[in-house]
Short mmCIF file of C-alpha atoms in Angstrom, two decimals:
data_model
loop_
_atom_site.label_atom_id
_atom_site.label_comp_id
_atom_site.label_asym_id
_atom_site.label_seq_id
_atom_site.Cartn_x
_atom_site.Cartn_y
_atom_site.Cartn_z
CA MET E 1 -32.96 3.80 19.20
CA ALA E 2 -35.17 1.96 16.72
CA ASN E 3 -34.22 4.39 13.95
CA GLU E 4 -30.52 3.93 14.76
CA GLU E 5 -30.87 0.15 14.57
CA ASN E 6 -32.72 0.39 11.25
CA THR E 7 -29.96 2.63 9.82
CA VAL E 8 -27.21 0.23 10.85
CA GLY E 9 -29.20 -2.69 9.45
CA ALA E 10 -29.74 -0.90 6.15
CA ASN E 11 -26.00 -0.16 5.89
CA THR E 12 -25.19 -3.82 6.48
CA ILE E 13 -27.68 -4.96 3.83
CA VAL E 14 -26.32 -2.50 1.26
CA HIS E 15 -22.76 -3.60 1.98
CA GLU E 16 -23.70 -7.25 1.61
CA LYS E 17 -25.54 -6.59 -1.67
CA ILE E 18 -22.51 -4.80 -3.11
CA LEU E 19 -20.21 -7.65 -2.14
CA GLU E 20 -22.71 -10.24 -3.40
CA THR E 21 -22.86 -8.50 -6.75
CA ILE E 22 -19.07 -8.40 -6.96
CA THR E 23 -18.65 -12.10 -6.27
CA ARG E 24 -21.14 -13.01 -8.99
CA SER E 25 -18.77 -11.58 -11.57
CA ASP E 26 -15.81 -13.62 -12.75
CA ASP E 27 -14.09 -10.43 -13.85
CA VAL E 28 -15.25 -7.38 -11.94
CA GLU E 29 -13.44 -4.85 -14.08
CA ASP E 30 -14.67 -6.21 -17.40
CA ASN E 31 -18.28 -6.57 -16.27
CA ILE E 32 -18.67 -3.66 -13.86
CA GLU E 33 -21.41 -1.82 -15.74
CA GLU E 34 -23.42 -4.98 -16.32
CA GLU E 35 -23.06 -6.45 -12.84
CA LEU E 36 -23.28 -3.29 -10.72
CA ASN E 37 -26.27 -1.31 -11.90
CA LEU E 38 -27.13 -0.55 -8.31
CA GLU E 39 -30.10 1.70 -9.00
CA GLU E 40 -31.89 -1.01 -10.96
CA GLN E 41 -31.35 -3.38 -8.04
CA GLY E 42 -33.04 -0.93 -5.70
CA ILE E 43 -29.96 -0.23 -3.60
CA ASN E 44 -29.96 3.17 -1.90
CA LEU E 45 -26.31 4.23 -1.71
CA GLU E 46 -27.17 7.14 0.57
CA ALA E 47 -27.82 4.55 3.29
CA LEU E 48 -24.07 4.10 3.51
CA THR E 49 -23.72 7.19 5.70
CA ILE E 50 -22.32 6.68 9.18
CA ASP E 51 -24.27 7.22 12.40
CA GLU E 52 -22.06 9.58 14.43
CA THR E 53 -23.65 8.43 17.72
CA LYS E 54 -22.13 4.97 17.22
CA LYS E 55 -18.54 6.23 17.48
CA THR E 56 -16.66 5.63 20.74
CA LYS E 57 -13.42 6.97 22.17
CA CYS E 58 -11.47 3.81 22.88
CA LEU E 59 -8.87 1.91 20.89
CA VAL E 60 -9.81 -1.72 20.31
CA GLU E 61 -7.01 -3.78 18.80
CA PRO E 62 -7.98 -5.94 15.81
CA GLU E 63 -7.99 -9.66 16.53
CA ASP E 64 -4.54 -11.31 16.19
CA SER E 65 -3.09 -7.92 15.39
CA ASN E 66 0.40 -7.60 13.91
CA ILE E 67 0.62 -4.05 15.26
CA LYS E 68 3.55 -4.10 17.63
CA LYS E 69 3.42 -0.59 19.07
CA VAL E 70 1.14 2.42 18.85
CA THR E 71 2.15 5.66 20.58
CA GLY E 72 0.45 9.00 20.95
CA ASP E 73 -1.90 10.65 23.44
CA THR E 74 -5.00 10.80 21.24
CA ILE E 75 -7.36 7.82 21.57
CA TYR E 76 -8.97 6.33 18.46
CA GLN E 77 -11.48 3.63 17.64
CA THR E 78 -10.17 0.74 15.55
CA ALA E 79 -12.13 0.36 12.31
CA LYS E 80 -13.80 -3.05 11.98
CA GLY E 81 -15.16 -2.13 8.56
CA PHE E 82 -14.71 0.69 6.06
CA GLU E 83 -18.15 2.03 7.01
CA ASP E 84 -16.68 2.93 10.42
CA LEU E 85 -14.48 5.57 8.78
CA ASP E 86 -17.23 8.01 7.73
CA LEU E 87 -16.21 7.74 4.08
CA SER E 88 -18.21 9.14 1.19
CA THR E 89 -20.41 6.86 -0.86
CA GLU E 90 -18.07 7.40 -3.82
CA LEU E 91 -15.04 6.21 -1.88
CA LEU E 92 -16.89 3.18 -0.53
CA MET E 93 -17.76 2.29 -4.11
CA GLY E 94 -14.09 2.60 -5.02
CA LEU E 95 -13.09 0.26 -2.19
CA TYR E 96 -15.75 -2.40 -2.71
CA VAL E 97 -16.22 -2.27 -6.47
CA GLU E 98 -12.92 -1.13 -7.97
CA MET E 99 -10.48 -2.49 -5.37
CA ASN E 100 -12.62 -5.50 -4.44
CA PHE E 101 -11.89 -4.95 -0.73
CA LYS E 102 -14.13 -6.52 1.89
CA THR E 103 -12.71 -5.43 5.26
CA PRO E 104 -9.69 -3.35 6.33
CA SER E 105 -6.37 -5.14 6.77
CA LYS E 106 -4.86 -5.06 10.24
CA ILE E 107 -2.68 -2.03 9.59
CA GLN E 108 -5.60 -0.26 7.89
CA SER E 109 -7.96 -0.89 10.81
CA VAL E 110 -5.55 0.83 13.22
CA SER E 111 -3.91 3.52 11.08
CA LEU E 112 -6.89 4.82 9.08
CA PRO E 113 -8.70 6.23 12.15
CA MET E 114 -5.46 8.03 13.04
CA ILE E 115 -5.13 9.44 9.53
CA LEU E 116 -8.77 10.40 9.02
CA SER E 117 -9.81 11.70 12.45
CA PRO E 118 -9.35 15.25 13.76
CA PRO E 119 -7.03 16.74 14.89
CA TYR E 120 -5.29 15.01 11.92
CA LYS E 121 -2.05 14.29 13.74
CA ASP E 122 1.09 13.22 11.91
CA LEU E 123 1.72 9.48 11.62
CA VAL E 124 5.03 7.61 11.39
CA ALA E 125 4.44 3.96 10.47
CA GLN E 126 6.95 1.18 9.94
CA ALA E 127 5.31 -1.29 7.57
CA HIS E 128 6.41 -3.49 4.68
CA ASN E 129 4.95 -4.17 1.26
CA GLY E 130 1.87 -6.35 1.41
CA SER E 131 0.53 -4.83 4.62
CA GLY E 132 -2.02 -2.64 2.87
CA LYS E 133 -0.08 0.56 3.57
CA THR E 134 -0.67 2.01 0.10
CA ALA E 135 -4.43 1.92 0.62
CA CYS E 136 -3.94 3.71 3.96
CA PHE E 137 -2.36 6.84 2.59
CA VAL E 138 -4.22 6.80 -0.75
CA LEU E 139 -7.56 6.63 1.05
CA GLY E 140 -6.32 9.30 3.45
CA MET E 141 -5.49 11.70 0.62
CA LEU E 142 -8.76 11.08 -1.21
CA SER E 143 -10.75 11.66 1.98
CA ARG E 144 -9.23 15.07 2.67
CA ILE E 145 -9.86 16.60 -0.75
CA ASP E 146 -12.34 19.43 -1.30
CA VAL E 147 -13.58 18.64 -4.80
CA ASN E 148 -14.69 22.25 -5.31
CA LEU E 149 -11.15 23.58 -4.83
CA LYS E 150 -9.26 23.14 -8.09
CA ALA E 151 -5.77 23.14 -6.61
CA PRO E 152 -3.31 20.61 -5.11
CA GLN E 153 -4.37 19.61 -1.58
CA ALA E 154 -2.31 16.44 -1.04
CA ILE E 155 1.19 15.39 -2.07
CA CYS E 156 2.69 11.89 -2.12
CA ILE E 157 6.48 11.71 -2.42
CA CYS E 158 8.05 8.45 -3.69
CA PRO E 159 11.73 7.47 -4.12
CA THR E 160 11.31 6.20 -7.69
CA ARG E 161 9.39 7.09 -10.81
CA GLU E 162 8.01 3.54 -11.00
CA LEU E 163 6.61 3.64 -7.46
CA ALA E 164 5.03 7.04 -8.07
CA ILE E 165 3.25 5.74 -11.18
CA GLN E 166 2.14 2.61 -9.32
CA ASN E 167 0.70 4.65 -6.43
CA LEU E 168 -1.05 6.97 -8.87
CA GLU E 169 -2.68 3.97 -10.54
CA VAL E 170 -4.02 2.78 -7.16
CA LEU E 171 -5.29 6.28 -6.41
CA THR E 172 -7.01 6.59 -9.78
CA ARG E 173 -8.70 3.24 -9.34
CA MET E 174 -9.80 3.86 -5.75
CA GLY E 175 -11.06 7.34 -6.57
CA LYS E 176 -12.81 6.37 -9.81
CA HIS E 177 -16.29 7.31 -8.57
CA THR E 178 -15.16 10.70 -7.21
CA LYS E 179 -14.47 13.88 -9.15
CA ILE E 180 -10.97 14.15 -7.68
CA THR E 181 -8.17 14.78 -10.17
CA SER E 182 -4.51 13.80 -9.82
CA ILE E 183 -1.21 14.26 -11.63
CA SER E 184 2.13 12.50 -11.80
CA ALA E 185 5.17 14.63 -10.94
CA VAL E 186 8.03 12.54 -12.31
CA PRO E 187 10.89 13.20 -14.72
CA THR E 188 9.71 12.52 -18.28
CA GLY E 189 12.54 13.83 -20.42
CA LYS E 190 10.09 15.77 -22.55
CA THR E 191 7.76 18.69 -22.14
CA GLY E 192 4.62 17.20 -23.70
CA LEU E 193 1.47 19.29 -24.12
CA ARG E 194 1.68 21.00 -20.72
CA SER E 195 3.90 24.07 -20.38
CA ASP E 196 6.84 23.57 -18.01
CA ARG E 197 5.54 26.38 -15.82
CA ALA E 198 1.79 25.98 -16.28
CA PRO E 199 -0.21 26.19 -13.02
CA ILE E 200 -1.26 22.86 -11.51
CA SER E 201 -4.98 22.54 -10.81
CA ASP E 202 -5.06 18.80 -10.08
CA GLN E 203 -5.96 18.08 -6.46
CA ILE E 204 -3.44 15.31 -5.68
CA VAL E 205 0.21 15.29 -6.77
CA VAL E 206 2.17 12.01 -6.75
CA GLY E 207 5.82 12.09 -7.72
CA THR E 208 9.50 12.13 -6.89
CA PRO E 209 11.18 14.69 -4.58
CA GLY E 210 13.15 16.50 -7.26
CA THR E 211 10.21 17.18 -9.57
CA ILE E 212 7.88 18.18 -6.74
CA LYS E 213 10.49 20.56 -5.30
CA LYS E 214 10.98 22.04 -8.79
CA TRP E 215 7.25 22.62 -9.22
CA MET E 216 7.05 24.31 -5.82
CA SER E 217 10.05 26.55 -6.57
CA GLN E 218 8.34 27.55 -9.84
CA SER E 219 5.17 28.44 -7.88
CA ARG E 220 3.11 26.08 -10.01
CA PHE E 221 0.76 25.54 -7.07
CA ASN E 222 0.06 27.24 -3.75
CA ALA E 223 1.51 25.35 -0.80
CA ARG E 224 -1.01 26.88 1.63
CA ASP E 225 -3.75 24.60 0.24
CA ILE E 226 -1.84 21.37 1.05
CA LYS E 227 -3.61 19.37 3.77
CA MET E 228 -1.55 16.16 3.63
CA LEU E 229 2.04 15.25 2.77
CA VAL E 230 2.87 11.54 2.37
CA PHE E 231 6.33 9.96 2.28
CA ASP E 232 6.19 6.42 0.84
CA GLU E 233 9.18 4.09 1.37
CA ALA E 234 10.89 6.86 3.27
CA ASP E 235 13.88 4.69 4.20
CA HIS E 236 14.81 4.23 0.53
CA MET E 237 14.21 7.89 -0.24
CA LEU E 238 16.18 9.28 2.70
CA ALA E 239 19.13 6.99 1.92
CA GLU E 240 19.91 9.18 -1.09
CA ASP E 241 21.51 12.48 -0.06
CA GLY E 242 19.84 14.43 -2.86
CA PHE E 243 16.38 13.04 -2.13
CA LYS E 244 16.88 13.63 1.60
CA ASP E 245 17.70 17.32 1.03
CA ASP E 246 14.78 17.76 -1.37
CA SER E 247 12.38 16.07 1.08
CA GLU E 248 13.48 18.34 3.92
CA ARG E 249 13.08 21.44 1.75
CA ILE E 250 9.58 20.38 0.66
CA MET E 251 8.54 19.70 4.23
CA ASN E 252 10.01 22.95 5.56
CA THR E 253 8.21 24.92 2.86
CA LEU E 254 4.89 23.29 3.65
CA ARG E 255 5.35 23.79 7.38
CA LYS E 256 5.83 27.51 6.80
CA ARG E 257 2.99 28.05 4.34
CA SER E 258 0.39 25.49 5.45
CA ALA E 259 -0.41 25.61 9.15
CA HIS E 260 -2.47 22.41 9.12
CA CYS E 261 -0.51 20.04 6.85
CA GLN E 262 -0.68 16.46 8.12
CA VAL E 263 2.48 14.38 7.50
CA ILE E 264 2.19 10.62 6.89
CA LEU E 265 5.47 8.71 6.70
CA PHE E 266 5.70 5.01 5.82
CA SER E 267 9.03 3.20 6.06
CA ALA E 268 9.96 -0.48 5.85
CA THR E 269 12.82 -0.01 8.31
CA SER E 270 13.56 2.34 11.18
CA ASN E 271 17.26 3.08 10.67
CA ASP E 272 19.19 6.03 12.05
CA THR E 273 18.52 8.16 8.97
CA VAL E 274 14.77 7.72 9.30
CA LYS E 275 14.87 8.30 13.07
CA ASN E 276 16.87 11.52 12.64
CA PHE E 277 14.49 12.77 9.97
CA VAL E 278 11.47 12.01 12.15
CA SER E 279 12.93 13.63 15.27
CA LYS E 280 13.88 16.70 13.25
CA MET E 281 10.69 17.12 11.24
CA ILE E 282 7.85 15.59 13.27
CA LYS E 283 7.38 16.94 16.77
CA ASP E 284 3.97 15.62 17.80
CA GLY E 285 2.49 12.58 16.10
CA ASN E 286 1.43 8.97 16.35
CA GLN E 287 3.84 6.09 15.72
CA MET E 288 3.13 2.47 14.90
CA ILE E 289 5.20 -0.57 13.99
CA VAL E 290 4.09 -3.73 12.19
CA LYS E 291 5.94 -6.90 13.13
CA LYS E 292 8.19 -7.74 10.21
CA GLU E 293 8.28 -11.52 10.28
CA GLU E 294 4.52 -11.96 10.73
CA LEU E 295 3.51 -9.50 8.09
CA SER E 296 3.26 -11.12 4.70
CA LEU E 297 4.06 -14.81 4.87
CA GLU E 298 0.92 -15.91 6.71
CA SER E 299 -1.41 -15.29 3.78
CA VAL E 300 0.99 -16.54 1.10
CA LYS E 301 1.61 -20.20 0.33
CA GLN E 302 5.24 -20.80 -0.60
CA PHE E 303 6.60 -23.68 -2.65
CA LYS E 304 9.99 -25.00 -3.71
CA VAL E 305 10.41 -26.20 -7.28
CA ASN E 306 13.66 -28.08 -7.90
CA CYS E 307 14.98 -27.69 -11.44
CA PRO E 308 17.93 -29.63 -12.91
CA ASP E 309 19.66 -26.49 -14.20
CA GLU E 310 19.18 -22.80 -15.02
CA ALA E 311 17.84 -23.54 -18.50
CA ALA E 312 15.04 -25.67 -17.06
CA LYS E 313 13.69 -22.70 -15.10
CA ARG E 314 12.60 -21.05 -18.33
CA GLN E 315 10.20 -23.93 -19.03
CA VAL E 316 7.99 -22.99 -16.08
CA ASN E 317 5.31 -20.46 -17.01
CA LEU E 318 4.35 -19.31 -13.50
CA VAL E 319 7.29 -17.59 -11.81
CA ILE E 320 7.47 -15.42 -8.72
CA ASN E 321 11.06 -15.94 -7.55
CA TYR E 322 13.09 -16.90 -10.59
CA ASP E 323 16.23 -16.10 -8.61
CA LEU E 324 16.24 -15.79 -4.84
CA PRO E 325 17.36 -12.32 -3.71
CA THR E 326 20.85 -12.13 -2.24
CA GLN E 327 22.53 -9.44 -0.21
CA TYR E 328 24.38 -6.72 -2.06
CA ASP E 329 26.39 -3.68 -1.04
CA ARG E 330 28.63 -1.23 -2.85
CA LEU E 331 31.82 -3.06 -1.91
CA LYS E 332 30.94 -6.66 -2.59
CA HIS E 333 28.18 -8.94 -3.68
CA ASN E 334 27.52 -11.80 -1.28
CA PRO E 335 25.56 -14.43 -3.23
CA SER E 336 25.74 -16.96 -0.39
CA GLU E 337 23.56 -14.89 1.96
CA PRO E 338 19.87 -14.27 1.20
CA HIS E 339 18.40 -10.78 1.31
CA TYR E 340 15.60 -11.59 3.74
CA GLU E 341 13.85 -8.23 3.53
CA VAL E 342 13.64 -8.30 -0.27
CA TYR E 343 12.30 -11.85 -0.12
CA LEU E 344 9.63 -10.71 2.34
CA HIS E 345 8.71 -7.81 0.06
CA LYS E 346 8.30 -10.14 -2.92
CA CYS E 347 6.06 -12.44 -0.91
CA GLY E 348 4.06 -9.42 0.14
CA ARG E 349 3.36 -8.57 -3.49
CA ALA E 350 1.65 -11.94 -3.90
CA GLY E 351 -0.50 -11.56 -0.79
CA ARG E 352 -1.33 -7.85 -0.76
CA PHE E 353 -4.03 -6.63 1.62
CA GLY E 354 -4.31 -10.06 3.23
CA ARG E 355 -5.48 -11.81 0.07
CA LYS E 356 -4.38 -15.35 -0.67
CA GLY E 357 -1.31 -15.73 -2.81
CA ALA E 358 1.30 -18.22 -3.96
CA VAL E 359 5.05 -17.96 -4.30
CA LEU E 360 6.99 -20.41 -6.45
CA ASN E 361 10.71 -20.47 -5.67
CA LEU E 362 12.60 -22.03 -8.58
CA LEU E 363 15.69 -23.72 -7.16
CA CYS E 364 18.75 -25.46 -8.51
CA ALA E 365 22.35 -26.15 -7.53
CA ASP E 366 24.17 -25.29 -10.75
CA PRO E 367 27.97 -25.18 -10.32
CA ALA E 368 28.43 -24.00 -13.89
CA ALA E 369 26.34 -20.92 -13.16
CA GLY E 370 27.88 -20.45 -9.71
CA THR E 371 24.51 -20.69 -7.95
CA ASP E 372 23.13 -22.76 -5.10
CA SER E 373 19.59 -21.50 -4.57
CA MET E 374 18.70 -24.61 -2.56
CA MET E 375 21.15 -23.53 0.13
CA LEU E 376 19.70 -20.00 0.04
CA MET E 377 16.19 -21.40 0.44
CA GLU E 378 17.24 -23.39 3.51
CA LYS E 379 18.56 -20.19 5.11
CA ILE E 380 15.31 -18.36 4.32
CA GLU E 381 13.28 -21.13 5.92
CA ARG E 382 15.43 -21.02 9.06
CA HIS E 383 15.31 -17.22 9.26
CA PHE E 384 11.52 -16.96 9.08
CA GLY E 385 10.86 -20.23 10.92
CA VAL E 386 8.68 -21.63 8.14
CA HIS E 387 8.56 -24.85 6.16
CA VAL E 388 8.24 -24.37 2.40
CA SER E 389 6.52 -27.26 0.67
CA GLN E 390 8.20 -29.09 -2.18
CA ILE E 391 6.50 -29.47 -5.57
CA PRO E 392 7.46 -33.01 -6.71
CA ASP E 393 7.98 -32.43 -10.43
CA TYR E 394 8.64 -29.04 -12.00
CA GLN E 395 7.40 -30.31 -15.39
CA SER E 396 4.11 -31.69 -14.06
CA GLU E 397 1.04 -29.52 -14.67
CA GLU E 398 -0.86 -31.67 -12.20
CA ASP E 399 1.67 -30.97 -9.44
CA LEU E 400 1.62 -27.24 -10.13
CA SER E 401 -2.19 -27.19 -10.22
CA ALA E 402 -2.32 -29.08 -6.92
CA ALA E 403 -0.01 -26.49 -5.36
CA LEU E 404 -2.18 -23.60 -6.54
CA LYS E 405 -5.28 -25.36 -5.21
CA GLU E 406 -3.54 -25.75 -1.85
CA ALA E 407 -2.87 -22.02 -1.90
CA GLY E 408 -6.56 -21.38 -2.53
CA LEU E 409 -6.04 -19.90 -6.00
CA LEU E 410 -7.81 -22.60 -8.01
#
C-alpha cells in the first residue's frame, strides 16, 4: 500500500511540475524548448504510468455534468484527470504541453473511458462545438495506434475539406511527441509528389468521404488493419445524399474486413437521418447526449456593442459576431429569425474545452442595409435565457478593455 501511495504521489507531483512550467511561459509554443527541458529539472516522465489497481468498475458522473443521457450495459469509471486514462507519456505531454490542457472537459471525462476501454464498444454522441469533442476522438485514435505497424489504423471522416484539415492540425499537435504519422485525404485538384495510387503507410487518415472511399476502392491501404472509424459532424455529412452513400459504403467495407473496428460518431443534432443511420449501422454501442443550451455559453462572456451603422462596425478591431446568424433554407432566407444553433456554435469556438472566452456581438438597426441585429439579439437572449451585457461605447478602448477583463481575458 505504501508503494501505491508513493506512486500516486509521484504522478501528482510530476503533473503539477509540468503545469507549473507551462504557466511560467507567456507563450508556450514559442518557448517550449527553453521552458520544458524536463530532464534538466529532474522530472521522471516514466512516473506518469497508471496504477491498474486503482481502477474501479463504477460510473461516477462529473460534478455539474452537462451529460444528459448515457446508455449501454458496460460500466465505466469517469476520468477525473487524464492520468486516469492509462495514456502514454508521449500523449500526456501532448495534452499538457502542446494543447495546454489541465483536466478533461465534462464530455471528455465521460466519453474517453468509453472510447479507450475494452471491449472498445461503438459510441454515438450528440455534442456541439466547444464541448471538447474533437479532443475525444483525436485522443482515441492516437491511443489505439501501434507505432510499429506502418499502415492506416484509424480513419476520421469529415463533411468538409476545411474541417478535415482543422482536425488533422489538432491531431498533429496532440501527437507531436509520438511517432504516429497521419495524412489528409481531401480533394486537392492536383496530384502533387505522391502517385494517385501509391500505397498509404500513414497510420491515421483524416479526410472527406469521397476521397477516403476512392482510396479504399484503389486498395491504397488494407482495411483489415483499421481499429477505429470516426464520423465528425455526422448530421452535416449525412444530410448530403452523396456523402451519406459514401459513408455507408466505407462503413460496410470496414465491417466486412475488420472484425474489431470501433465506430465513433459525433453529431450536433439527432435528426431522423442520423437516427436511421445509427439504427442501420450500429447495433451494440454506447450513446450519450450533451445538453444543448448549457454547453458553451457558461464559459463565454457575451457582450453587445451598439454601432450607429454598418460602416462603424469596421472600426472595431476585435470581432466575433460581425453579423448575427439568421435562419436560411433553400426556399427562402428569413433574416428576422436568428439561427440559434449557429450562434451557439460560434460561442463554442470562443470557449473551447471549457476555457474562458469572449463574444462581441456588433449590433445596429440600419434600415438602409435592411438589418435589425438588435432585434435578433433580443430573440437570442430570450431563447437561451441569458442577459448579454452592453458595452457603453463601441469607440472606447477603455470600455472594450473593461469587457475583456470581465471575461477574464486580460
